[in-house]
PDB file of C-alpha atoms in Angstrom:
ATOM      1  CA  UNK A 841       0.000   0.000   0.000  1.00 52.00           C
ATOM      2  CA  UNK A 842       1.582   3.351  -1.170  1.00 67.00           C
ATOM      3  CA  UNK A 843       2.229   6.077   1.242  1.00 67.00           C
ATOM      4  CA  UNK A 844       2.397  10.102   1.059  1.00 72.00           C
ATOM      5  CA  UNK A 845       5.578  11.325   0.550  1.00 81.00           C
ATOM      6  CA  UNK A 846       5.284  13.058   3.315  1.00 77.00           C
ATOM      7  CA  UNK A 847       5.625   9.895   5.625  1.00 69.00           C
ATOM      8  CA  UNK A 848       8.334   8.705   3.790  1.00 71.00           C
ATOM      9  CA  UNK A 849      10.535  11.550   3.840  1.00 75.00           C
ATOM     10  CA  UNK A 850       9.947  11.721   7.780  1.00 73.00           C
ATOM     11  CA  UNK A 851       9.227   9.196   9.070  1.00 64.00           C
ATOM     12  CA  UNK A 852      11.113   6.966  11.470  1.00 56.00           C
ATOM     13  CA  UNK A 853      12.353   3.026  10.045  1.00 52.00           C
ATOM     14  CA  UNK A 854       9.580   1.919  12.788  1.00 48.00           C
ATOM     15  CA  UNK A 855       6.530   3.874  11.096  1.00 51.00           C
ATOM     16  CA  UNK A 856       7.599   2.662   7.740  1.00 54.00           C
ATOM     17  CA  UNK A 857       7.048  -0.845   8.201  1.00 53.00           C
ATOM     18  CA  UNK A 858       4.250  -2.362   5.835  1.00 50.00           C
ATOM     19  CA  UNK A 859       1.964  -3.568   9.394  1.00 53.00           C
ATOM     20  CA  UNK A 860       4.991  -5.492  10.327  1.00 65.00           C
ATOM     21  CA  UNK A 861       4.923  -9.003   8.434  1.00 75.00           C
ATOM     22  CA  UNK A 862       7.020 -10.115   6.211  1.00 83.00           C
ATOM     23  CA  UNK A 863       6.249 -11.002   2.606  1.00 90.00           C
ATOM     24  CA  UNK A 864       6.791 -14.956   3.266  1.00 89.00           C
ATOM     25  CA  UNK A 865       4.318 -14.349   6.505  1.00 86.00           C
ATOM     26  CA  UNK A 866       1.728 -12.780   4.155  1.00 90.00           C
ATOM     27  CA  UNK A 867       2.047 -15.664   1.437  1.00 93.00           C
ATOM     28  CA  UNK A 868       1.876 -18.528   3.877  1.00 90.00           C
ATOM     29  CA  UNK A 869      -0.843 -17.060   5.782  1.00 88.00           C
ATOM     30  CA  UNK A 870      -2.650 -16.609   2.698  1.00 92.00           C
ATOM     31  CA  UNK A 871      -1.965 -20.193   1.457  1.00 92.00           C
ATOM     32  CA  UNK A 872      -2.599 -21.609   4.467  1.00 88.00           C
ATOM     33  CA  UNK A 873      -6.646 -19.937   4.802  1.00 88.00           C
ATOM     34  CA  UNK A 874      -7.378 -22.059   1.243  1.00 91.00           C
ATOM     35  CA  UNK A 875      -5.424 -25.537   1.889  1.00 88.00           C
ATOM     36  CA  UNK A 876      -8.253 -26.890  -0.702  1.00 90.00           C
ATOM     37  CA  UNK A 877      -6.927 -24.062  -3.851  1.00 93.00           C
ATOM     38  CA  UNK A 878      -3.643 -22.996  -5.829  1.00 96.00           C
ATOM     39  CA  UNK A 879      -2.902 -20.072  -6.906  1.00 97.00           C
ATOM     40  CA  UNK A 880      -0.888 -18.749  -9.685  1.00 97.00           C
ATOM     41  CA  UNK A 881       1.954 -15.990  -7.819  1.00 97.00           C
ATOM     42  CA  UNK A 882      -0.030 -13.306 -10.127  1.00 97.00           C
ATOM     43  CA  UNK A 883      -3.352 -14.082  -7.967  1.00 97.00           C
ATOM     44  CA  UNK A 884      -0.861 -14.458  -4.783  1.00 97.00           C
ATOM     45  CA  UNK A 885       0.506 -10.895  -5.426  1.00 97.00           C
ATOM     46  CA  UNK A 886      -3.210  -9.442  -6.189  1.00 96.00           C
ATOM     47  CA  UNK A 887      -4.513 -11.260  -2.786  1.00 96.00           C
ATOM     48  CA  UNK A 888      -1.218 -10.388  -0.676  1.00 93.00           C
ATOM     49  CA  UNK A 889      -0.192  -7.205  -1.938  1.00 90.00           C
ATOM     50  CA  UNK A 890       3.105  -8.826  -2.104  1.00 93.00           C
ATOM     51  CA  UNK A 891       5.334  -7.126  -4.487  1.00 93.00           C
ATOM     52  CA  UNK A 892       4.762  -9.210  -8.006  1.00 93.00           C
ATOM     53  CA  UNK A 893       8.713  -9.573  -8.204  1.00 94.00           C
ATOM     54  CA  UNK A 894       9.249 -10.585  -4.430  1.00 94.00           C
ATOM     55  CA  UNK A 895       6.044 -13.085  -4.910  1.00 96.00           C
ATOM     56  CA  UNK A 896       8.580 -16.201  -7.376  1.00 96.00           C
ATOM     57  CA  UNK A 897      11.424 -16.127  -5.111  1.00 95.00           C
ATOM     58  CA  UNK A 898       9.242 -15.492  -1.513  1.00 95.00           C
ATOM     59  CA  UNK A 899       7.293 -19.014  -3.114  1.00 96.00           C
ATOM     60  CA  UNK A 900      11.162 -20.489  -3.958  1.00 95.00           C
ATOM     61  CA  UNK A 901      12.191 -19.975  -0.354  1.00 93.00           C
ATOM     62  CA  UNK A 902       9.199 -21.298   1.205  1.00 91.00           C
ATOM     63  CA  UNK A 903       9.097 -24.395  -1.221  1.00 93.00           C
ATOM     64  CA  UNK A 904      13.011 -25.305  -0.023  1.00 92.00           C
ATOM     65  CA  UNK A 905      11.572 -25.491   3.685  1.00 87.00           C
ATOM     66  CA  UNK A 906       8.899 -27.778   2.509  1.00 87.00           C
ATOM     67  CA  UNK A 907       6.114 -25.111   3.530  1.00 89.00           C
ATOM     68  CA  UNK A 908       4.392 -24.596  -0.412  1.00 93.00           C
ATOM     69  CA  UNK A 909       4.715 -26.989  -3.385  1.00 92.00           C
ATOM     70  CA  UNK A 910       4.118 -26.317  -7.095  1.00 93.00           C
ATOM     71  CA  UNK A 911       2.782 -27.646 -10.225  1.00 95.00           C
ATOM     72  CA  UNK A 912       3.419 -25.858 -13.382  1.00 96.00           C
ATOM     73  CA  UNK A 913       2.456 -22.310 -12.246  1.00 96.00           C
ATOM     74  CA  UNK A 914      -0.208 -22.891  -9.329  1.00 97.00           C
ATOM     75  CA  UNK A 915       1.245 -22.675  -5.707  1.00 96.00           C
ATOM     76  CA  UNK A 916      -0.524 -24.077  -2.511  1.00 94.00           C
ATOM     77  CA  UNK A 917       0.287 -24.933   0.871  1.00 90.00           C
ATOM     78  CA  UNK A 918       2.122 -28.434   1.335  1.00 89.00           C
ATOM     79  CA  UNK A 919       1.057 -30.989   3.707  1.00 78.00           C
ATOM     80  CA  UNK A 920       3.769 -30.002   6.330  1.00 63.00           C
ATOM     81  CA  UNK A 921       2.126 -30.048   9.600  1.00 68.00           C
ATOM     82  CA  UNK A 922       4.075 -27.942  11.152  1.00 72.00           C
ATOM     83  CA  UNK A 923       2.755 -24.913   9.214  1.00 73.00           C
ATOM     84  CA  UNK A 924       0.944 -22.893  11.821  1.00 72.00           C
ATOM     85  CA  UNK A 925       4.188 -23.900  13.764  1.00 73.00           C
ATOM     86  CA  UNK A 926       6.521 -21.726  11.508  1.00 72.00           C
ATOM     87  CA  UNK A 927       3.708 -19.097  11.575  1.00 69.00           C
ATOM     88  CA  UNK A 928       3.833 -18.665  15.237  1.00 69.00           C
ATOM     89  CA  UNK A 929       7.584 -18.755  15.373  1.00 67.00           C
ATOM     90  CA  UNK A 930       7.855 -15.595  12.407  1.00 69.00           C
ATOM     91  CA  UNK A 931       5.494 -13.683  14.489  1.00 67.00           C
ATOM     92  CA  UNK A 932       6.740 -14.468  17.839  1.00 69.00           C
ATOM     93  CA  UNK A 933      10.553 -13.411  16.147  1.00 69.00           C
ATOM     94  CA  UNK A 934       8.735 -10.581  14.384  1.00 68.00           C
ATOM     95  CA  UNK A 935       7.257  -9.081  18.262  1.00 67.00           C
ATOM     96  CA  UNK A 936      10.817  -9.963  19.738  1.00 66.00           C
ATOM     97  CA  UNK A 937      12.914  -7.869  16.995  1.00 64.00           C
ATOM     98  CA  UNK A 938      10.118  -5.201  17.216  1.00 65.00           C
ATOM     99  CA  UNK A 939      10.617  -5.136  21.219  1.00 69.00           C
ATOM    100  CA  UNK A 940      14.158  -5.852  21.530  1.00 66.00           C
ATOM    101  CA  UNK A 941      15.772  -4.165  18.401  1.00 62.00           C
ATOM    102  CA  UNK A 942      17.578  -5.325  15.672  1.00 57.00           C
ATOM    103  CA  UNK A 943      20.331  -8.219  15.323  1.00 58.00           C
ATOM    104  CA  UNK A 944      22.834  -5.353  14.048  1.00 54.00           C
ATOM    105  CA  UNK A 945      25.692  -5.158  16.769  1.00 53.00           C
ATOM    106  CA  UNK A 946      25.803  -1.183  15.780  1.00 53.00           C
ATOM    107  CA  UNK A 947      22.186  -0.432  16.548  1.00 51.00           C
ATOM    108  CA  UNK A 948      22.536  -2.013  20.521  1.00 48.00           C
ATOM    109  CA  UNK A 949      24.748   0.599  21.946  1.00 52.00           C
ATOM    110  CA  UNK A 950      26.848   0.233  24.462  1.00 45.00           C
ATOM    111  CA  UNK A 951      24.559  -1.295  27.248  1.00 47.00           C
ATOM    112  CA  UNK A 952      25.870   1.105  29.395  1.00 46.00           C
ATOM    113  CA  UNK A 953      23.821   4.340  30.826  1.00 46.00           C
ATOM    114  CA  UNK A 954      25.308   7.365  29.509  1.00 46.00           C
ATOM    115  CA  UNK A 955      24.763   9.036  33.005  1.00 45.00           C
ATOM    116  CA  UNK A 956      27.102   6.415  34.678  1.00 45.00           C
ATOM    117  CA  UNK A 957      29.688   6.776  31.781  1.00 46.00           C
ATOM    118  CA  UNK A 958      30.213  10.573  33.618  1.00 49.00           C
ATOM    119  CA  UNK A 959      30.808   9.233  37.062  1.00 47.00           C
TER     120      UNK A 959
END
């Protein structure tokens, strides 16, 4: 979903996220609410709002874990049980980075409190 420029230009990393999921969150999710139906990545990108060029290799990655298989060009969700597992565990890691911070060494700081530093 597009945003005014205005947003862009000043707005923080944080209030630029797209609602927070990632593109293989939205895909699976979306896969996983029609088990029974599958989708060419053109009707994946139109129902996701994926971006149409992110939508082939998002599919790719998801297909090496064993999460979506393929015929020809229709996608669906595979028979791995363990899919609302891997759901869980992108959201809980999603809320964690969100709460914690990023895995970039540069954006922790020192750990220290800048008011002891002076002491």
């Amino acid at each position: 979903m597009p945003i005014d420029i205005d947003r862009f230009e000043q707005g923080s990393s944080e209030d630029l996220r797209s609602g927070g999921r990632t593109n293989a969150e939205d895909i699976l999710s979306f896969l996983a609410a029609h088990p029974e139906q599958a989708y060419t990545p053109k009707e994946i990108h139109e129902a996701t709002d994926v971006a149409r060029g992110s939508v082939g290799v998002v599919l790719s990655r998801l297909e090496d874990r064993d999460l979506v298989r393929h015929r020809g060009e229709y996608w669906a969700i595979s028979d791995a049980e363990d899919i609302e597992k891997t759901l869980s565990a992108m959201a809980t890691a999603r809320a964690a980075t969100d709460r914690l911070g990023s895995e970039d060494p540069e954006e922790w700081g020192s750990g220290i409190d800048e008011s002891e530093e002076q002491e």
